[in-house]
JSON list of C-alpha atoms in Angstrom, two decimals:
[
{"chain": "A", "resi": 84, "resn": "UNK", "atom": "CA", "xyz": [13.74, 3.94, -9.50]},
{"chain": "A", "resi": 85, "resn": "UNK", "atom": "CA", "xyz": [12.97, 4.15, -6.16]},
{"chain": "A", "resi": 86, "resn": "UNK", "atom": "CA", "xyz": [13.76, 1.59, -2.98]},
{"chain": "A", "resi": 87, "resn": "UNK", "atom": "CA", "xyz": [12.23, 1.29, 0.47]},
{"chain": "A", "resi": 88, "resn": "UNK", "atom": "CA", "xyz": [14.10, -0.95, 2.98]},
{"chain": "A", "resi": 89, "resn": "UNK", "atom": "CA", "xyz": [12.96, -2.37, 6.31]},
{"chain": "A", "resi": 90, "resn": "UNK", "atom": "CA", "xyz": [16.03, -3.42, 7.71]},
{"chain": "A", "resi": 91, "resn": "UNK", "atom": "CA", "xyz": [13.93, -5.58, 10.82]},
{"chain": "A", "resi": 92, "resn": "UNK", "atom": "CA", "xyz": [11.83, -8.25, 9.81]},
{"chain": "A", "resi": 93, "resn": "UNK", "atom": "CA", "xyz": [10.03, -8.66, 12.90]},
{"chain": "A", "resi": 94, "resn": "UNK", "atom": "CA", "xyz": [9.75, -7.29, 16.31]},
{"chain": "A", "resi": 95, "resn": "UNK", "atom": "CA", "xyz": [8.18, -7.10, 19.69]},
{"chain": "A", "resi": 96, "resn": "UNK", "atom": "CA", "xyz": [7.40, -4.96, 22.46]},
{"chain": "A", "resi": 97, "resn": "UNK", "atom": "CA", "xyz": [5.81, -5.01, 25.86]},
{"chain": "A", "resi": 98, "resn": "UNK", "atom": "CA", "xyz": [2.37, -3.30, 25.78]},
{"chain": "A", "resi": 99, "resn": "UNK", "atom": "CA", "xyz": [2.58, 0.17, 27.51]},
{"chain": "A", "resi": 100, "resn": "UNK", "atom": "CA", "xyz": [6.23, 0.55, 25.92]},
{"chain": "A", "resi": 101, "resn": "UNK", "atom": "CA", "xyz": [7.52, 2.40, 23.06]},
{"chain": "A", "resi": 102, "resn": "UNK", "atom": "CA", "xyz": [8.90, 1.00, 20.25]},
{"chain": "A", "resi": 103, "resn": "UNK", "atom": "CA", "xyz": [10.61, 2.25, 17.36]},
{"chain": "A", "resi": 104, "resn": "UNK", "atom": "CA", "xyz": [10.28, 1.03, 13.66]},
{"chain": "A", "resi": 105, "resn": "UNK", "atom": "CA", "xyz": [13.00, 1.45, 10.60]},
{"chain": "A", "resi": 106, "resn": "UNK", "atom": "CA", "xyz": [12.86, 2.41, 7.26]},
{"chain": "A", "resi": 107, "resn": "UNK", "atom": "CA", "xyz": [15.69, 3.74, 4.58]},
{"chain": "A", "resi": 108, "resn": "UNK", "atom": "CA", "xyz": [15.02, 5.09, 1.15]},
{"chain": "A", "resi": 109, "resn": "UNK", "atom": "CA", "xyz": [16.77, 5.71, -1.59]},
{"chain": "A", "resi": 110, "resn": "UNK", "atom": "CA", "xyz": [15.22, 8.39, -4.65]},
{"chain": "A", "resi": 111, "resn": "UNK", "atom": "CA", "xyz": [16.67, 10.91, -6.83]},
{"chain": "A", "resi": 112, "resn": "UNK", "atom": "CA", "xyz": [13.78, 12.90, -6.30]},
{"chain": "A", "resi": 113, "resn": "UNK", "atom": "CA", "xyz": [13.03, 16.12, -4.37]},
{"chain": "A", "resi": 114, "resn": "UNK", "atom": "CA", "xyz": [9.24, 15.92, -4.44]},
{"chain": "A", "resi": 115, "resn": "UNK", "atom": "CA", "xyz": [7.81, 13.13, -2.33]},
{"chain": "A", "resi": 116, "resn": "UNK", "atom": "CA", "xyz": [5.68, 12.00, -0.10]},
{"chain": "A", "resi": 117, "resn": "UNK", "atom": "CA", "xyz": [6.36, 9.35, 2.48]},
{"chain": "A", "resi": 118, "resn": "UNK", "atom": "CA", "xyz": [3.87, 6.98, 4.34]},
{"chain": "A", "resi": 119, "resn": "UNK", "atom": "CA", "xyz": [3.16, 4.10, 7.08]},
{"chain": "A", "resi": 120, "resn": "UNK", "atom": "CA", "xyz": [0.59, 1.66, 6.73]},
{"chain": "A", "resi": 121, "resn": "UNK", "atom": "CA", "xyz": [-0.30, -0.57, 8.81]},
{"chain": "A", "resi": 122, "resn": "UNK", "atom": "CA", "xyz": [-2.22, -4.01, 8.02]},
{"chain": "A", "resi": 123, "resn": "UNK", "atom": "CA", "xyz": [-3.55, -5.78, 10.92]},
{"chain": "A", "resi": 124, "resn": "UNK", "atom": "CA", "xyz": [-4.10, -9.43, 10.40]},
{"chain": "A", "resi": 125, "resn": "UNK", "atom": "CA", "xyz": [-7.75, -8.73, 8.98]},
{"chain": "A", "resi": 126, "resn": "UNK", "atom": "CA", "xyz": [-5.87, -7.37, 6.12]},
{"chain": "A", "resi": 127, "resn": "UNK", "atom": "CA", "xyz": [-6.79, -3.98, 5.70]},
{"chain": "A", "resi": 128, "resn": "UNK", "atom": "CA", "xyz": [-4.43, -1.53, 5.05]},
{"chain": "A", "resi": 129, "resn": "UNK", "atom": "CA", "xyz": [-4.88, 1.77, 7.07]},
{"chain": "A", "resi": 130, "resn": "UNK", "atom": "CA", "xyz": [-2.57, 4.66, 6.94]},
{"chain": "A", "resi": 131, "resn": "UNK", "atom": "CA", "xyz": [-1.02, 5.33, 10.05]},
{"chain": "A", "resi": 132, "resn": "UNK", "atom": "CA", "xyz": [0.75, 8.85, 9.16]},
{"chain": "A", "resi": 133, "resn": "UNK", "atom": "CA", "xyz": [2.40, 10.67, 7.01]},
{"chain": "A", "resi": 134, "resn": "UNK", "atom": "CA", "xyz": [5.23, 12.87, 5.72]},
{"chain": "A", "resi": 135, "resn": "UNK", "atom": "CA", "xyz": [5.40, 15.44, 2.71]},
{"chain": "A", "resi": 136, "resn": "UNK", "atom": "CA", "xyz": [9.37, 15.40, 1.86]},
{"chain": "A", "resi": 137, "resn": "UNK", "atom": "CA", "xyz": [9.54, 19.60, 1.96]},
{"chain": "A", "resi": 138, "resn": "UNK", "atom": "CA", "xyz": [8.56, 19.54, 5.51]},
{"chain": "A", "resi": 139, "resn": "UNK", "atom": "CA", "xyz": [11.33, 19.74, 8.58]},
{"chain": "A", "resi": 140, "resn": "UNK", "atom": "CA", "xyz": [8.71, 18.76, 10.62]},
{"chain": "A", "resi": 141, "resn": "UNK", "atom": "CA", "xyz": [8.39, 15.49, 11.75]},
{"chain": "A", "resi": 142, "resn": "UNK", "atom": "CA", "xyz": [4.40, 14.44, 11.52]},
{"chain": "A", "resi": 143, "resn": "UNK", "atom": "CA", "xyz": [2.39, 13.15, 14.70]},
{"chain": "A", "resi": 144, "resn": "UNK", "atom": "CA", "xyz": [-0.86, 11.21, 14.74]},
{"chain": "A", "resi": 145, "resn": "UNK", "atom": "CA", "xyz": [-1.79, 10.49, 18.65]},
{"chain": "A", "resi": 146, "resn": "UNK", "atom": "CA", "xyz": [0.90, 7.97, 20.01]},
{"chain": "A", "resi": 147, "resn": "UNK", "atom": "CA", "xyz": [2.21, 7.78, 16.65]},
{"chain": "A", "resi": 148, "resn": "UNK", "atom": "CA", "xyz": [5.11, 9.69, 15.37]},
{"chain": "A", "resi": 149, "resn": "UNK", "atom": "CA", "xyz": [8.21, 9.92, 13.15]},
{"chain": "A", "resi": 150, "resn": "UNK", "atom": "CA", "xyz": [11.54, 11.04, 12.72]},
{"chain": "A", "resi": 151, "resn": "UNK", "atom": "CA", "xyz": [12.13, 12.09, 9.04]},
{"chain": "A", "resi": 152, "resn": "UNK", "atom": "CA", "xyz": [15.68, 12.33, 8.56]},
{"chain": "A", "resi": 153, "resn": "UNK", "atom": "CA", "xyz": [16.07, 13.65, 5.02]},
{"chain": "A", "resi": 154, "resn": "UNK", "atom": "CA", "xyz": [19.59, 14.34, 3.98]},
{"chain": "A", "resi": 155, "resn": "UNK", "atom": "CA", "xyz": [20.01, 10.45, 5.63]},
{"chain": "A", "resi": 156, "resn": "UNK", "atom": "CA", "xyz": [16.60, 8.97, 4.05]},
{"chain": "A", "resi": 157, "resn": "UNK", "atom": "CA", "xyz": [15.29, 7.89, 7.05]},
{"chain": "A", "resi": 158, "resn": "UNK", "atom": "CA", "xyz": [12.06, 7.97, 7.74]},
{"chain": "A", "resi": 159, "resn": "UNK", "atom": "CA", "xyz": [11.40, 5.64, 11.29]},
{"chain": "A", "resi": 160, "resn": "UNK", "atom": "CA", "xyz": [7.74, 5.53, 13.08]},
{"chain": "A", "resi": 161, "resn": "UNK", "atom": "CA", "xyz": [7.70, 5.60, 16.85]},
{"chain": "A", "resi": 162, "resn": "UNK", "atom": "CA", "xyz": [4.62, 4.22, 18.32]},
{"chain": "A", "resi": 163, "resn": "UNK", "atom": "CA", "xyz": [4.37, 5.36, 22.07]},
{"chain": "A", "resi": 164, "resn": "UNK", "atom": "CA", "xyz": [2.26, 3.16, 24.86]},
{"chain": "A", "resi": 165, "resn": "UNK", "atom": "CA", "xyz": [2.03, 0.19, 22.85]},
{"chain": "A", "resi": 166, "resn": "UNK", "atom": "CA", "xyz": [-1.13, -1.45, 22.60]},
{"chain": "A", "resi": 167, "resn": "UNK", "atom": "CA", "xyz": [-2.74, -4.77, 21.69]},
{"chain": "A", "resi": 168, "resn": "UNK", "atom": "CA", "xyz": [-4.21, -3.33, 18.62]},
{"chain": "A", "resi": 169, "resn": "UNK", "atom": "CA", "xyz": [-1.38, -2.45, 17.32]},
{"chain": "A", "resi": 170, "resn": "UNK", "atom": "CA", "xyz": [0.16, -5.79, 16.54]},
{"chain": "A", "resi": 171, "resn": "UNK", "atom": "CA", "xyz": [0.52, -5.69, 12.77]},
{"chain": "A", "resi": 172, "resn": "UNK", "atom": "CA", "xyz": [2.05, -5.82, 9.72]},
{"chain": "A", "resi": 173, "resn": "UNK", "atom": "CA", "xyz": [3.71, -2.49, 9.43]},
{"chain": "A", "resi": 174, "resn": "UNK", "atom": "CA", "xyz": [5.09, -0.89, 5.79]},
{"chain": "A", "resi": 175, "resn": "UNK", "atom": "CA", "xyz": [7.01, 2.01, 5.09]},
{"chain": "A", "resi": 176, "resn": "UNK", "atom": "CA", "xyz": [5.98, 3.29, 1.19]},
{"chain": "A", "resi": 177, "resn": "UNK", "atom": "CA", "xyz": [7.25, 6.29, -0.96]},
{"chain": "A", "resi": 178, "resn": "UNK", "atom": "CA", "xyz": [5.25, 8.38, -3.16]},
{"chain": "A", "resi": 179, "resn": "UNK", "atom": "CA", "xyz": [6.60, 10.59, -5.79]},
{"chain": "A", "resi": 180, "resn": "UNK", "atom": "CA", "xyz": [4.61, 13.29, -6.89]},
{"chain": "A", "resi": 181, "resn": "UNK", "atom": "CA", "xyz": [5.37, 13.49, -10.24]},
{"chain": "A", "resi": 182, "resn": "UNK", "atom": "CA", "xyz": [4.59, 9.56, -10.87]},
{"chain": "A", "resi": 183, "resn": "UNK", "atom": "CA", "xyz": [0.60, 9.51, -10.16]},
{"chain": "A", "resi": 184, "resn": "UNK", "atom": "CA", "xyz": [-0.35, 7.69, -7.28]},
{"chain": "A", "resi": 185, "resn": "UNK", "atom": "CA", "xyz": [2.74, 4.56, -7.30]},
{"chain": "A", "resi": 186, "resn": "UNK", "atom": "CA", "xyz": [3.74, 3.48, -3.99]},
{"chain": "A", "resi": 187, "resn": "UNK", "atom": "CA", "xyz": [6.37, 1.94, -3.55]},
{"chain": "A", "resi": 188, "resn": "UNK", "atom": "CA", "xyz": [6.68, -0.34, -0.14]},
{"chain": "A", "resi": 189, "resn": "UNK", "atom": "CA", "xyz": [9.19, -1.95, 1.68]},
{"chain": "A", "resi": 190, "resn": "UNK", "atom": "CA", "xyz": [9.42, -5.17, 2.47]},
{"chain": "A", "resi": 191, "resn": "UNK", "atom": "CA", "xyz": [7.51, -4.86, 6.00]},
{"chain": "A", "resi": 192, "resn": "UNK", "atom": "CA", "xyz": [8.18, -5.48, 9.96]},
{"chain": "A", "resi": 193, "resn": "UNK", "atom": "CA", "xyz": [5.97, -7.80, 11.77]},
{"chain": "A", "resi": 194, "resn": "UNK", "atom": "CA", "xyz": [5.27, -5.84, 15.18]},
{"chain": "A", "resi": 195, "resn": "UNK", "atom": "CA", "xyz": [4.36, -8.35, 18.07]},
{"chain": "A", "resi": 196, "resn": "UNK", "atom": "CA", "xyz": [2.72, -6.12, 21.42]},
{"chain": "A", "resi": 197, "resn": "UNK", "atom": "CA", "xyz": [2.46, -8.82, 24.21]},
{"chain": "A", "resi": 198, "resn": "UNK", "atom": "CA", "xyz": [0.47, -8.63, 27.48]},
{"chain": "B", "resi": 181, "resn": "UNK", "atom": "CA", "xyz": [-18.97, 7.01, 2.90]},
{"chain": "B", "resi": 182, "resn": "UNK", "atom": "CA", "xyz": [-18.42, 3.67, 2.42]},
{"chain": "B", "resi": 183, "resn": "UNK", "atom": "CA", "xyz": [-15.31, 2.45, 2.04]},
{"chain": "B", "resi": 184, "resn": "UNK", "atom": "CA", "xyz": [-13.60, 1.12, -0.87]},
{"chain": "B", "resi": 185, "resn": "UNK", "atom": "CA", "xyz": [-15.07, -2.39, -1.88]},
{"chain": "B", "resi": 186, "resn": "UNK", "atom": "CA", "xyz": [-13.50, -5.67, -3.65]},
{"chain": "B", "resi": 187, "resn": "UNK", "atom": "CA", "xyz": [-15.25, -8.92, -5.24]},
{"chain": "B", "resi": 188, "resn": "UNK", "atom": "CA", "xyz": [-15.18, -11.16, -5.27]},
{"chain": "B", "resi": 189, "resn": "UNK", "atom": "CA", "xyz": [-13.02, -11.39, -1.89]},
{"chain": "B", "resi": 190, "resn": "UNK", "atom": "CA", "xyz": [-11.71, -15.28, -2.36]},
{"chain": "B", "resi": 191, "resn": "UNK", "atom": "CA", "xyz": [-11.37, -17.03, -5.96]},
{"chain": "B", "resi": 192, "resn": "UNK", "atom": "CA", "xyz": [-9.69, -20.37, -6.70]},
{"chain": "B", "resi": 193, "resn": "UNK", "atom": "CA", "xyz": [-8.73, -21.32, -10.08]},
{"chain": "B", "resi": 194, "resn": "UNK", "atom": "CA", "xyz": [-6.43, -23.73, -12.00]},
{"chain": "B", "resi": 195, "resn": "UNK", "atom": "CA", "xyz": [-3.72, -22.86, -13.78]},
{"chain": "B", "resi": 196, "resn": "UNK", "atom": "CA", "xyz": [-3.98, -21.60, -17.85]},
{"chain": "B", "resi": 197, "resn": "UNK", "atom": "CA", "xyz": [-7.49, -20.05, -16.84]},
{"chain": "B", "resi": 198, "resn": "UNK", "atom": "CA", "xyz": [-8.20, -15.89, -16.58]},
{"chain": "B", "resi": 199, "resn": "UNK", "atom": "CA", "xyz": [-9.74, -13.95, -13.79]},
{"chain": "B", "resi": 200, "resn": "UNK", "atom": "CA", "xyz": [-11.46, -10.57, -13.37]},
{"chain": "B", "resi": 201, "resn": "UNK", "atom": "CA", "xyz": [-11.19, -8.79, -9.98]},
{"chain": "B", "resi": 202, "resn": "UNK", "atom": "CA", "xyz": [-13.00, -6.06, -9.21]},
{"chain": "B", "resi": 203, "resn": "UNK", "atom": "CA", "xyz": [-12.55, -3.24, -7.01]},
{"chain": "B", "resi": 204, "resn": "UNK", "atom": "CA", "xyz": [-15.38, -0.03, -6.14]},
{"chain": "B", "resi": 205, "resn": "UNK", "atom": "CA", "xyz": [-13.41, 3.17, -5.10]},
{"chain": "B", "resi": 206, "resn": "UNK", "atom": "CA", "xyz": [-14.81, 5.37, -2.72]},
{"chain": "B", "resi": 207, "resn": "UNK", "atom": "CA", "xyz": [-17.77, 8.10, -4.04]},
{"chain": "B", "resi": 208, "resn": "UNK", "atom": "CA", "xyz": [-16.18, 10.78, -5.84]},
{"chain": "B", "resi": 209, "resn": "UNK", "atom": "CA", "xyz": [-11.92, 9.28, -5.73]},
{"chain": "B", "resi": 210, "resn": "UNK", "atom": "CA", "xyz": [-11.26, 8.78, -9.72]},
{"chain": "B", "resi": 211, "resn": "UNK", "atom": "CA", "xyz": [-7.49, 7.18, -8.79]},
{"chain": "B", "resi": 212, "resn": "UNK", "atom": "CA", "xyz": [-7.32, 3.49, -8.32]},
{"chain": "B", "resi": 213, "resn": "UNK", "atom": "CA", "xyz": [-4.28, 1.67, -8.34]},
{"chain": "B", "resi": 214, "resn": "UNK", "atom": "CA", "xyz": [-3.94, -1.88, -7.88]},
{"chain": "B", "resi": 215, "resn": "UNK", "atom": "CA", "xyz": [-0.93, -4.00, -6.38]},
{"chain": "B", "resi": 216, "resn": "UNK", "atom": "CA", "xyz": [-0.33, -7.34, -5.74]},
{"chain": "B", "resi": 217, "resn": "UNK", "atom": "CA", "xyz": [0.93, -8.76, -2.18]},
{"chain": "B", "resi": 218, "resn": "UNK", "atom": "CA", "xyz": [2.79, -12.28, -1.95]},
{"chain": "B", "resi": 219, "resn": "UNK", "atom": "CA", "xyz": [4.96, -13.43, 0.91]},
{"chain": "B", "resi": 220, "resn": "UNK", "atom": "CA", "xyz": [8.33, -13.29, -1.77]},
{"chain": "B", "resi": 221, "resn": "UNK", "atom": "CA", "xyz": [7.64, -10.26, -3.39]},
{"chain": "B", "resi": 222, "resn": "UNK", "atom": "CA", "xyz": [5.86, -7.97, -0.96]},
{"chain": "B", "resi": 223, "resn": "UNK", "atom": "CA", "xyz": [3.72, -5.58, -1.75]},
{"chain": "B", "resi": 224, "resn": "UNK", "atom": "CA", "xyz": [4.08, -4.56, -6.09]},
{"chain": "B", "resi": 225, "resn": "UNK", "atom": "CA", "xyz": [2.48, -2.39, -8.09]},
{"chain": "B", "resi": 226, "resn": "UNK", "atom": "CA", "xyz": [0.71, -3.29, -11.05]},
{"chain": "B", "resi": 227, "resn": "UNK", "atom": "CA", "xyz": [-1.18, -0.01, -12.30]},
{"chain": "B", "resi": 228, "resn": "UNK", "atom": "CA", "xyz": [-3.24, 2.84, -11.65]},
{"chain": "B", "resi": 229, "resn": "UNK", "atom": "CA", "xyz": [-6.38, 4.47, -13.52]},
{"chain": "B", "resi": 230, "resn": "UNK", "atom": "CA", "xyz": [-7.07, 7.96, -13.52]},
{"chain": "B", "resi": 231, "resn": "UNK", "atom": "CA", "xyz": [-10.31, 9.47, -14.88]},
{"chain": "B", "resi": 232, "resn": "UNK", "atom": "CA", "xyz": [-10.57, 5.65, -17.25]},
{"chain": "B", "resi": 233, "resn": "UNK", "atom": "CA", "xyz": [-7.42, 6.32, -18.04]},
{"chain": "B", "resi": 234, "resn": "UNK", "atom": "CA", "xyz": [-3.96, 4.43, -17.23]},
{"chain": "B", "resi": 235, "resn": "UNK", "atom": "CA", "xyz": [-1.28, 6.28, -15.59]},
{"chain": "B", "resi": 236, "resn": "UNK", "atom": "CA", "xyz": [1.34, 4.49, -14.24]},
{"chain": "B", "resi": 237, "resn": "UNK", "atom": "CA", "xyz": [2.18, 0.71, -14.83]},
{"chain": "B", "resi": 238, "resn": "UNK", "atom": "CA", "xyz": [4.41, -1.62, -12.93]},
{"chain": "B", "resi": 239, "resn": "UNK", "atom": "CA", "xyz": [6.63, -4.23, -13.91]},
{"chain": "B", "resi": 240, "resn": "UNK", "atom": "CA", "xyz": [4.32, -7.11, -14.85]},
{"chain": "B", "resi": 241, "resn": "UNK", "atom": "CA", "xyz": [3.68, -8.91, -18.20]},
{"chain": "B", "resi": 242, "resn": "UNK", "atom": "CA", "xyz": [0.99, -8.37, -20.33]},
{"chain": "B", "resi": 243, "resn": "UNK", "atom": "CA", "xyz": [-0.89, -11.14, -19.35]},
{"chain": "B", "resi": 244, "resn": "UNK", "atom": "CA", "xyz": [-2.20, -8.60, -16.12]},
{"chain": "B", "resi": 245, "resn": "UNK", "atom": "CA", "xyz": [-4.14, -5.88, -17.49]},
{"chain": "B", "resi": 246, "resn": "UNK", "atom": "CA", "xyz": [-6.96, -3.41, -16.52]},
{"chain": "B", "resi": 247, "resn": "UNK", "atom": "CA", "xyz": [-9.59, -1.32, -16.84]},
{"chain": "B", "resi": 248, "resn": "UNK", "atom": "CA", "xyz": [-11.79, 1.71, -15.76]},
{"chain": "B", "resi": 249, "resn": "UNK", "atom": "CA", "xyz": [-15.22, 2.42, -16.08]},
{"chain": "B", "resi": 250, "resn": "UNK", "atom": "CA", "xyz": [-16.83, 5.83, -16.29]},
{"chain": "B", "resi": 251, "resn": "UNK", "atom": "CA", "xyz": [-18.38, 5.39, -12.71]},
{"chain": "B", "resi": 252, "resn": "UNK", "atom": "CA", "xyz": [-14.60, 4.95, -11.35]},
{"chain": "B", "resi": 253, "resn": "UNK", "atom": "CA", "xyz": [-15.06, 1.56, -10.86]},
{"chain": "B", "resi": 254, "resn": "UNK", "atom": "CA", "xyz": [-11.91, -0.39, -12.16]},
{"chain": "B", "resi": 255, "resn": "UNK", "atom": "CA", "xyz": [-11.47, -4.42, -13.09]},
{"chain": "B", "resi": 256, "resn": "UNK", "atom": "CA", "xyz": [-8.15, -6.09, -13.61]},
{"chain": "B", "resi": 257, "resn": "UNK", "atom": "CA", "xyz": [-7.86, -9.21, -15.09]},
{"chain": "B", "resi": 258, "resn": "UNK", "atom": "CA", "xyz": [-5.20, -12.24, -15.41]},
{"chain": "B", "resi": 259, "resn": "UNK", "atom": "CA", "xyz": [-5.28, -14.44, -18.25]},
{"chain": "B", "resi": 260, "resn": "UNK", "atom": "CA", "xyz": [-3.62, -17.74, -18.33]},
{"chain": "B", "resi": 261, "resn": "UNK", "atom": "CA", "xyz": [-2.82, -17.68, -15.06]},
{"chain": "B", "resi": 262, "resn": "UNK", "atom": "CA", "xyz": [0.33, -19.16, -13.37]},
{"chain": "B", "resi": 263, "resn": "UNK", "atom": "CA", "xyz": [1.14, -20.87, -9.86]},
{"chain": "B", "resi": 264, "resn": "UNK", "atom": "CA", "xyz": [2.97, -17.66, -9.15]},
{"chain": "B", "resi": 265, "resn": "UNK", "atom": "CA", "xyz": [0.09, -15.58, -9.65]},
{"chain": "B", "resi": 266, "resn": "UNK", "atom": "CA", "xyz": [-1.56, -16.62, -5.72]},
{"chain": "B", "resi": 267, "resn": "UNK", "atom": "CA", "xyz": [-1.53, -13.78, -3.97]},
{"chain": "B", "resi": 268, "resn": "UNK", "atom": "CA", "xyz": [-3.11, -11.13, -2.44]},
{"chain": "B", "resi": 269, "resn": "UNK", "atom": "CA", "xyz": [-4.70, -8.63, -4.78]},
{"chain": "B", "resi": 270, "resn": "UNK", "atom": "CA", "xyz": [-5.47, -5.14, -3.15]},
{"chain": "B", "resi": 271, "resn": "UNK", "atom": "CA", "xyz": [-6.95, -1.80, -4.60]},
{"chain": "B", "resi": 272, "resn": "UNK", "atom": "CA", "xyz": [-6.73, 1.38, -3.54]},
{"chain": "B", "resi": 273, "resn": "UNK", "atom": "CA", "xyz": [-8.26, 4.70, -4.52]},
{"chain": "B", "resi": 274, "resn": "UNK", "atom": "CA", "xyz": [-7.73, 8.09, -4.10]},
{"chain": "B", "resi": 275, "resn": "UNK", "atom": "CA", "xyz": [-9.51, 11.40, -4.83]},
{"chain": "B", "resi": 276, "resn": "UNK", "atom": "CA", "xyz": [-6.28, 12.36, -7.46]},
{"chain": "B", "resi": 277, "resn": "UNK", "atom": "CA", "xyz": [-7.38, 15.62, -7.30]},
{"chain": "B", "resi": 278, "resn": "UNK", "atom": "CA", "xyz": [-4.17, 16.67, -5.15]},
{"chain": "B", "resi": 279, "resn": "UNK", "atom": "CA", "xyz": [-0.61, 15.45, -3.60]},
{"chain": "B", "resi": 280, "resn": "UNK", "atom": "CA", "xyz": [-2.05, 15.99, -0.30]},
{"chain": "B", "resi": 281, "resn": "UNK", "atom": "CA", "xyz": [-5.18, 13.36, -0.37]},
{"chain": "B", "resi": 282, "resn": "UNK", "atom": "CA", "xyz": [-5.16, 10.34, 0.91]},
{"chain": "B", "resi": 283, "resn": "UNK", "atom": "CA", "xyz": [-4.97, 6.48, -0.33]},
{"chain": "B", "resi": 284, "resn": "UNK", "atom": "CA", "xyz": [-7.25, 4.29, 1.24]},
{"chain": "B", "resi": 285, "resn": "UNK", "atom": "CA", "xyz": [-6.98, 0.44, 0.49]},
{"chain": "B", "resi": 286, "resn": "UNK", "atom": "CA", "xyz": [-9.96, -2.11, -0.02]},
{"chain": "B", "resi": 287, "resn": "UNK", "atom": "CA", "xyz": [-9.75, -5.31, 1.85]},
{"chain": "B", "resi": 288, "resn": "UNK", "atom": "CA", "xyz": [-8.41, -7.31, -1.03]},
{"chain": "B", "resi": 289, "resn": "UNK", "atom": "CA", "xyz": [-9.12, -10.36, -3.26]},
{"chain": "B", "resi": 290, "resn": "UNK", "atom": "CA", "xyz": [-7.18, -13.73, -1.80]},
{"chain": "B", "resi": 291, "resn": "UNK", "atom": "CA", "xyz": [-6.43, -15.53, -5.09]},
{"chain": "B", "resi": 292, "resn": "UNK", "atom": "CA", "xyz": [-5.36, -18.81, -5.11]},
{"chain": "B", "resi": 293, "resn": "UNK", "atom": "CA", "xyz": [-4.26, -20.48, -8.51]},
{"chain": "B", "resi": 294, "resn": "UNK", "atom": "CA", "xyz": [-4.21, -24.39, -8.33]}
]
């Protein structure tokens, strides 16, 4: 079975400022996918980005990026010139491919972007 | 395309009673999975349909079960319902037609068991 951990429960950051989100995994599995989501407090969870476990390259979505670290499961989102929009709920989730369409989500960091 | 819709989107009930959630994917996504959130547990998931069929379950007892209709639409349902069963119930769907598409999650049903 697979775990997701979010080792920081809550955390803030100036707006304008760059900020830098955890998440450890732990899988047997070689063919995976690996996700953030965000939820805002309207509830809605949006995908923020991405990472298919076969690529080296770490995916980028506008100020949003990550640093997949496989051989350590890591896998920690780096938002860049923090905005007010982006205070959320933030999870880290894990997807393998050969188990349908299961995600499996850690347990979430609160992200606070003050004025 | 519209996005993927859930009703009703607030429910009370008292305990021992059932409920039926139901969740419209987007056009033309046959996946939808289901998962409960609750401020203990997180985020879990319960199951996923594929083409009215069910692929995947999660650890829950049999008193949560589902369903999904030919038009992709998909119910789930709690009988006898517990205190423990408030929560947040979101679904999610997905085209399931490769690894590279993506999930996109309804707003969610805010069930509150009295």
């Amino acid at each position: 079975a697979q775990t997701v951990t979010q080792s920081q429960p809550e955390m803030s950051v100036q707006e304008a400022e760059t900020v830098t989100l955890s998440c450890t995994y732990d899988t047997s599995e070689n063919n995976y996918y690996l996700f953030w989501y965000k939820q805002p407090p309207s509830r809605q969870m949006i995908l923020v980005i991405r990472q298919e476990a076969y690529k080296q390259q770490n995916a980028t979505e506008n100020r949003f990026s990550v640093n997949f670290q496989k051989a350590a499961k890591s896998f920690s989102l780096k938002i860049s010139d923090s905005q007010l929009g982006d205070t959320a709920m933030y999870f880290c989730a894990f997807r393998d491919n050969n188990a349908g369409n299961m995600l499996t989500f850690g347990g979430g960091t609160r992200l606070m972007v003050k004025p | 395309k519209a996005g993927v819709t859930q009703t009703p989107r607030y429910l009370i009930k008292t305990r021992g009673q059932q409920v039926t959630l139901s969740c419209s994917p987007i056009s033309g996504h046959r996946s939808v999975s289901w998962y409960q959130q609750t401020p203990g547990q997180g985020l879990q998931f319960l199951f996923e349909y594929f083409s009215e069929t069910q692929r995947n379950k999660g650890n829950f007892p049999g008193r949560f079960s589902g369903r999904q209709f030919s038009n992709s639409r998909s119910e789930m349902n709690v009988s006898t319902l517990e205190l423990g069963d408030s929560a947040l119930y979101l679904c999610a769907s997905r085209s399931g037609t490769g690894s590279t598409d993506t999930q996109y999650f309804g707003p969610g049903t805010r069930l509150t068991v009295l």
